[in-house]
Amino acid sequence: MSNLNVKIHPVVLLSILDAYERRKVEQVRVIGTLLGYVDKSGTIEISNSFVVPHKEEKGEVFFDIELAKELYDLHRKVNMNETLVGWFSTGGGEVTEYSLIIHDFYKRETAMPVHITVDPTKTGISVKGYTLTTFGVPGKTIGNMFSSIKSVDITGGYETEMIGLKACMAASGIGQPIAKQYGSEIDMILAAAKNCSDIISSIVKFIDDNILSGSGKPLGSNANNIGRELMSMVESIGPLFKDEETLNRNLNDLLMVIYLSNLCKTQLMLNEKLALVQ
């Protein structure tokens, strides 16, 4: 088993599953190229993919190499940071006799490609990773075999990806409900302020129940420092959703500061004009 770490963006899995659902009736599985990058620790992060047409029959595999290279070049023009890191296959979730042939092409394109299998089942999605390992007697018979990758994790994607992913999850009834449509910007601001107020109330309740009262779950030795920092943060935030008098007083203070700053700016401009006249 390989100790290589591989992280896959959720959008990549969605793209692979979509290609699997759209395959031809007679097609057993779908294969394609995986794009991403390798960080300083050696972890491979897969952030993109595309399907490559292929055909398997009578012990032979037909793989459109030219199209695979052309699609890769087009992706590189869009995002130079993404490089070829391996390939994927769907259906069955295991390597086959054709896998070594396909893997040989990707090995010519990159030093150590990974092979990811995605198997959609009724209970979920099975994701496995493999890398090619050489075995045999040095100087004599040498062969290759696929070795399982120990860690294949589904990690959070880019911010733009997560927005679309959360929308898909909400539409499927998973996670938070779909974002409410607001009539105006002030309604959106009020809703955001109400959400902030609820979060602050939760923090204050945590401080009261677990730190100040000394009850609740056992906390670490730095619990008092955590409580002081949280309380300091809460006290630094102005009151939300109080009476109209408090809101008007805060608004008047803000207007007074703006008025005084403009007055100082005007005074400086007058002094400059008078100095030029003299």
CSV table of C-alpha atoms in Angstrom, one decimal:
chain,number,residue,atom,x,y,z
A,1,MET,CA,0.0,0.0,0.0
A,2,SER,CA,1.3,3.4,-1.0
A,3,ASN,CA,1.6,6.2,1.6
A,4,LEU,CA,0.9,8.8,-1.1
A,5,ASN,CA,-1.8,11.4,-0.1
A,6,VAL,CA,-4.5,12.4,-2.6
A,7,LYS,CA,-7.1,15.0,-2.2
A,8,ILE,CA,-10.1,15.3,-4.6
A,9,HIS,CA,-12.3,18.4,-5.1
A,10,PRO,CA,-16.1,17.5,-4.9
A,11,VAL,CA,-16.7,19.2,-8.2
A,12,VAL,CA,-14.4,16.6,-9.9
A,13,LEU,CA,-16.5,13.8,-8.5
A,14,LEU,CA,-19.6,15.4,-9.8
A,15,SER,CA,-18.1,15.8,-13.2
A,16,ILE,CA,-17.0,12.2,-13.3
A,17,LEU,CA,-20.5,11.0,-12.2
A,18,ASP,CA,-22.2,13.2,-14.7
A,19,ALA,CA,-20.0,11.6,-17.5
A,20,TYR,CA,-20.9,8.1,-16.2
A,21,GLU,CA,-24.6,8.9,-16.3
A,22,ARG,CA,-24.3,10.2,-19.9
A,23,ARG,CA,-22.3,7.2,-21.2
A,24,LYS,CA,-23.5,5.1,-24.1
A,25,VAL,CA,-25.7,2.1,-23.2
A,26,GLU,CA,-23.1,-0.5,-24.3
A,27,GLN,CA,-20.2,1.3,-22.6
A,28,VAL,CA,-19.2,-0.4,-19.3
A,29,ARG,CA,-17.1,2.4,-17.9
A,30,VAL,CA,-15.9,5.9,-18.6
A,31,ILE,CA,-12.2,7.1,-18.4
A,32,GLY,CA,-10.6,10.5,-18.4
A,33,THR,CA,-7.7,12.7,-17.4
A,34,LEU,CA,-7.2,14.2,-13.9
A,35,LEU,CA,-5.7,17.6,-13.5
A,36,GLY,CA,-4.3,19.3,-10.4
A,37,TYR,CA,-1.1,20.1,-8.7
A,38,VAL,CA,1.4,18.6,-6.2
A,39,ASP,CA,2.2,20.7,-3.1
A,40,LYS,CA,5.5,20.9,-1.2
A,41,SER,CA,4.6,18.0,1.0
A,42,GLY,CA,4.0,15.7,-2.0
A,43,THR,CA,0.2,15.7,-1.6
A,44,ILE,CA,-1.6,15.5,-4.9
A,45,GLU,CA,-4.7,17.7,-5.1
A,46,ILE,CA,-7.1,17.0,-8.0
A,47,SER,CA,-9.1,20.0,-9.0
A,48,ASN,CA,-10.3,19.3,-12.6
A,49,SER,CA,-10.9,16.5,-15.1
A,50,PHE,CA,-12.2,15.8,-18.6
A,51,VAL,CA,-13.4,12.6,-20.3
A,52,VAL,CA,-11.4,10.9,-23.1
A,53,PRO,CA,-13.3,8.6,-25.5
A,54,HIS,CA,-12.2,5.0,-25.5
A,55,LYS,CA,-13.4,1.6,-26.5
A,56,GLU,CA,-12.6,-1.8,-24.9
A,57,GLU,CA,-13.3,-5.1,-26.8
A,58,LYS,CA,-11.7,-8.5,-27.6
A,59,GLY,CA,-8.8,-7.9,-25.3
A,60,GLU,CA,-7.8,-4.6,-26.9
A,61,VAL,CA,-8.4,-1.0,-25.8
A,62,PHE,CA,-8.8,1.9,-28.2
A,63,PHE,CA,-7.8,5.2,-26.6
A,64,ASP,CA,-7.9,8.6,-28.4
A,65,ILE,CA,-4.5,9.8,-27.5
A,66,GLU,CA,-4.5,12.8,-29.8
A,67,LEU,CA,-7.8,14.1,-28.4
A,68,ALA,CA,-6.5,13.6,-24.8
A,69,LYS,CA,-3.4,15.7,-25.7
A,70,GLU,CA,-5.5,18.4,-27.4
A,71,LEU,CA,-7.9,18.7,-24.5
A,72,TYR,CA,-5.0,18.9,-22.0
A,73,ASP,CA,-3.4,21.7,-24.0
A,74,LEU,CA,-6.7,23.6,-24.0
A,75,HIS,CA,-7.0,23.3,-20.3
A,76,ARG,CA,-3.5,24.5,-19.8
A,77,LYS,CA,-4.3,27.7,-21.7
A,78,VAL,CA,-7.2,28.4,-19.3
A,79,ASN,CA,-5.3,27.5,-16.1
A,80,MET,CA,-1.5,27.2,-16.2
A,81,ASN,CA,-1.4,26.0,-12.5
A,82,GLU,CA,-3.2,22.7,-13.3
A,83,THR,CA,-1.0,19.9,-14.6
A,84,LEU,CA,-1.7,16.3,-15.5
A,85,VAL,CA,-1.6,14.2,-12.3
A,86,GLY,CA,-3.3,11.0,-13.5
A,87,TRP,CA,-6.5,9.4,-14.8
A,88,PHE,CA,-9.9,8.1,-13.6
A,89,SER,CA,-12.3,5.3,-14.5
A,90,THR,CA,-15.8,4.5,-13.5
A,91,GLY,CA,-17.9,1.3,-13.3
A,92,GLY,CA,-16.9,-1.6,-11.0
A,93,GLY,CA,-14.5,0.5,-9.0
A,94,GLU,CA,-11.5,-1.8,-9.6
A,95,VAL,CA,-8.6,-2.0,-12.0
A,96,THR,CA,-8.9,-4.3,-15.1
A,97,GLU,CA,-6.6,-5.9,-17.6
A,98,TYR,CA,-6.9,-2.7,-19.7
A,99,SER,CA,-5.8,-0.4,-16.9
A,100,LEU,CA,-2.1,-1.0,-17.3
A,101,ILE,CA,-2.3,-0.2,-21.0
A,102,ILE,CA,-4.1,3.1,-20.3
A,103,HIS,CA,-1.8,3.9,-17.4
A,104,ASP,CA,1.3,3.5,-19.6
A,105,PHE,CA,0.2,6.4,-21.7
A,106,TYR,CA,-0.2,8.7,-18.7
A,107,LYS,CA,3.1,7.5,-17.3
A,108,ARG,CA,4.7,8.9,-20.5
A,109,GLU,CA,3.1,12.3,-19.8
A,110,THR,CA,3.9,12.7,-16.1
A,111,ALA,CA,6.4,11.0,-13.7
A,112,MET,CA,4.1,9.4,-11.2
A,113,PRO,CA,0.4,9.4,-12.4
A,114,VAL,CA,-2.3,8.2,-10.0
A,115,HIS,CA,-5.3,6.1,-11.0
A,116,ILE,CA,-8.6,7.0,-9.3
A,117,THR,CA,-11.6,4.6,-9.6
A,118,VAL,CA,-15.1,6.0,-8.9
A,119,ASP,CA,-17.8,3.4,-8.3
A,120,PRO,CA,-21.4,4.8,-7.8
A,121,THR,CA,-23.5,2.4,-5.8
A,122,LYS,CA,-26.9,2.4,-4.2
A,123,THR,CA,-25.4,3.1,-0.8
A,124,GLY,CA,-22.9,5.8,-1.9
A,125,ILE,CA,-19.9,6.5,-3.9
A,126,SER,CA,-16.7,4.3,-3.6
A,127,VAL,CA,-13.5,6.2,-4.4
A,128,LYS,CA,-10.2,4.4,-4.5
A,129,GLY,CA,-6.7,5.4,-5.6
A,130,TYR,CA,-3.9,3.4,-7.1
A,131,THR,CA,-0.3,4.0,-8.1
A,132,LEU,CA,1.9,1.8,-10.2
A,133,THR,CA,4.6,-0.3,-8.4
A,134,THR,CA,7.5,-2.1,-9.9
A,135,PHE,CA,8.3,-5.6,-8.6
A,136,GLY,CA,10.6,-8.5,-9.5
A,137,VAL,CA,14.3,-9.4,-9.3
A,138,PRO,CA,16.7,-6.5,-10.2
A,139,GLY,CA,18.5,-7.1,-13.5
A,140,LYS,CA,16.1,-9.9,-14.4
A,141,THR,CA,12.4,-10.2,-14.6
A,142,ILE,CA,10.6,-7.0,-13.7
A,143,GLY,CA,6.8,-6.4,-13.7
A,144,ASN,CA,4.3,-3.7,-12.8
A,145,MET,CA,1.3,-3.9,-10.5
A,146,PHE,CA,-1.2,-1.4,-9.1
A,147,SER,CA,-0.8,-0.6,-5.4
A,148,SER,CA,-3.6,0.9,-3.3
A,149,ILE,CA,-3.1,4.5,-2.1
A,150,LYS,CA,-3.6,4.7,1.7
A,151,SER,CA,-5.3,8.1,1.8
A,152,VAL,CA,-7.8,9.4,-0.8
A,153,ASP,CA,-9.8,12.3,0.8
A,154,ILE,CA,-12.5,14.5,-0.6
A,155,THR,CA,-11.5,18.0,0.3
A,156,GLY,CA,-13.1,21.4,0.1
A,157,GLY,CA,-12.7,23.1,-3.3
A,158,TYR,CA,-12.2,26.7,-4.4
A,159,GLU,CA,-14.6,29.3,-3.1
A,160,THR,CA,-16.5,29.6,-6.4
A,161,GLU,CA,-16.8,25.8,-6.5
A,162,MET,CA,-18.2,25.6,-3.0
A,163,ILE,CA,-21.0,28.2,-3.8
A,164,GLY,CA,-22.2,26.0,-6.6
A,165,LEU,CA,-21.8,22.8,-4.5
A,166,LYS,CA,-23.9,24.3,-1.6
A,167,ALA,CA,-26.6,25.3,-4.1
A,168,CYS,CA,-26.7,21.8,-5.4
A,169,MET,CA,-26.9,20.3,-1.9
A,170,ALA,CA,-29.6,22.7,-0.9
A,171,ALA,CA,-31.7,21.8,-4.0
A,172,SER,CA,-31.3,18.2,-3.0
A,173,GLY,CA,-32.5,18.8,0.5
A,174,ILE,CA,-29.0,18.4,2.0
A,175,GLY,CA,-27.4,21.0,4.2
A,176,GLN,CA,-28.7,24.5,4.6
A,177,PRO,CA,-31.9,25.6,2.7
A,178,ILE,CA,-31.6,27.6,-0.5
A,179,ALA,CA,-30.8,31.3,0.1
A,180,LYS,CA,-33.8,33.5,0.6
A,181,GLN,CA,-34.6,36.1,-2.0
A,182,TYR,CA,-34.6,39.6,-0.6
A,183,GLY,CA,-36.7,42.5,-1.9
A,184,SER,CA,-34.0,45.1,-1.3
A,185,GLU,CA,-30.4,45.5,-0.1
A,186,ILE,CA,-31.5,46.8,3.3
A,187,ASP,CA,-33.5,43.6,3.8
A,188,MET,CA,-30.4,41.6,3.1
A,189,ILE,CA,-28.3,43.7,5.5
A,190,LEU,CA,-30.9,43.3,8.2
A,191,ALA,CA,-31.0,39.6,7.8
A,192,ALA,CA,-27.2,39.4,7.9
A,193,ALA,CA,-27.2,41.5,11.1
A,194,LYS,CA,-29.9,39.2,12.6
A,195,ASN,CA,-27.7,36.2,11.8
A,196,CYS,CA,-24.7,37.9,13.5
A,197,SER,CA,-26.8,38.7,16.5
A,198,ASP,CA,-27.8,35.0,16.8
A,199,ILE,CA,-24.2,33.9,16.6
A,200,ILE,CA,-23.1,36.5,19.3
A,201,SER,CA,-25.9,35.2,21.5
A,202,SER,CA,-24.6,31.7,21.1
A,203,ILE,CA,-21.1,32.8,22.2
A,204,VAL,CA,-22.5,34.7,25.2
A,205,LYS,CA,-24.5,31.6,26.2
A,206,PHE,CA,-21.4,29.4,25.9
A,207,ILE,CA,-19.5,31.8,28.1
A,208,ASP,CA,-22.2,31.9,30.7
A,209,ASP,CA,-22.9,28.1,30.8
A,210,ASN,CA,-19.5,26.6,30.4
A,211,ILE,CA,-16.9,29.2,31.7
A,212,LEU,CA,-18.5,31.6,34.2
A,213,SER,CA,-20.7,29.0,35.9
A,214,GLY,CA,-18.0,26.4,35.9
A,215,SER,CA,-20.4,23.7,34.7
A,216,GLY,CA,-20.7,21.8,31.5
A,217,LYS,CA,-18.0,19.8,29.7
A,218,PRO,CA,-14.5,19.9,31.2
A,219,LEU,CA,-12.4,22.7,29.6
A,220,GLY,CA,-8.7,23.1,29.2
A,221,SER,CA,-6.4,25.1,31.5
A,222,ASN,CA,-6.7,28.1,29.2
A,223,ALA,CA,-10.5,28.3,29.5
A,224,ASN,CA,-10.4,31.6,31.4
A,225,ASN,CA,-8.3,33.2,28.7
A,226,ILE,CA,-10.7,31.9,26.0
A,227,GLY,CA,-13.7,33.4,27.9
A,228,ARG,CA,-12.0,36.7,28.3
A,229,GLU,CA,-11.1,36.9,24.6
A,230,LEU,CA,-14.7,36.0,23.6
A,231,MET,CA,-16.2,38.5,26.0
A,232,SER,CA,-13.9,41.2,24.8
A,233,MET,CA,-14.9,40.5,21.2
A,234,VAL,CA,-18.6,40.6,22.1
A,235,GLU,CA,-18.2,43.9,24.1
A,236,SER,CA,-16.4,45.5,21.1
A,237,ILE,CA,-19.5,45.0,18.9
A,238,GLY,CA,-22.2,47.7,19.1
A,239,PRO,CA,-25.8,46.7,20.1
A,240,LEU,CA,-28.0,45.2,17.4
A,241,PHE,CA,-31.8,45.4,17.1
A,242,LYS,CA,-32.2,47.6,20.2
A,243,ASP,CA,-34.8,50.4,20.6
A,244,GLU,CA,-35.0,53.3,18.1
A,245,GLU,CA,-33.4,55.7,20.6
A,246,THR,CA,-30.1,53.7,20.7
A,247,LEU,CA,-30.0,53.4,17.0
A,248,ASN,CA,-30.5,57.1,16.5
A,249,ARG,CA,-27.8,57.9,19.1
A,250,ASN,CA,-25.3,55.7,17.3
A,251,LEU,CA,-26.3,57.3,14.0
A,252,ASN,CA,-25.9,60.8,15.4
A,253,ASP,CA,-22.4,59.9,16.7
A,254,LEU,CA,-21.4,58.8,13.3
A,255,LEU,CA,-22.7,61.9,11.6
A,256,MET,CA,-20.9,64.1,14.2
A,257,VAL,CA,-17.6,62.4,13.4
A,258,ILE,CA,-18.1,62.9,9.7
A,259,TYR,CA,-19.1,66.6,10.3
A,260,LEU,CA,-16.0,67.2,12.4
A,261,SER,CA,-13.7,65.5,9.9
A,262,ASN,CA,-15.1,67.6,7.1
A,263,LEU,CA,-14.8,70.8,9.2
A,264,CYS,CA,-11.1,70.0,9.9
A,265,LYS,CA,-10.5,69.4,6.2
A,266,THR,CA,-12.1,72.8,5.3
A,267,GLN,CA,-10.0,74.6,8.0
A,268,LEU,CA,-6.8,73.2,6.5
A,269,MET,CA,-7.8,74.3,3.0
A,270,LEU,CA,-8.5,77.8,4.3
A,271,ASN,CA,-5.2,78.0,6.0
A,272,GLU,CA,-3.4,77.0,2.8
A,273,LYS,CA,-5.3,79.7,0.8
A,274,LEU,CA,-4.5,82.4,3.4
A,275,ALA,CA,-0.8,81.4,3.4
A,276,LEU,CA,-0.7,81.7,-0.4
A,277,VAL,CA,-2.3,85.2,-0.2
A,278,GLN,CA,0.2,86.5,2.3
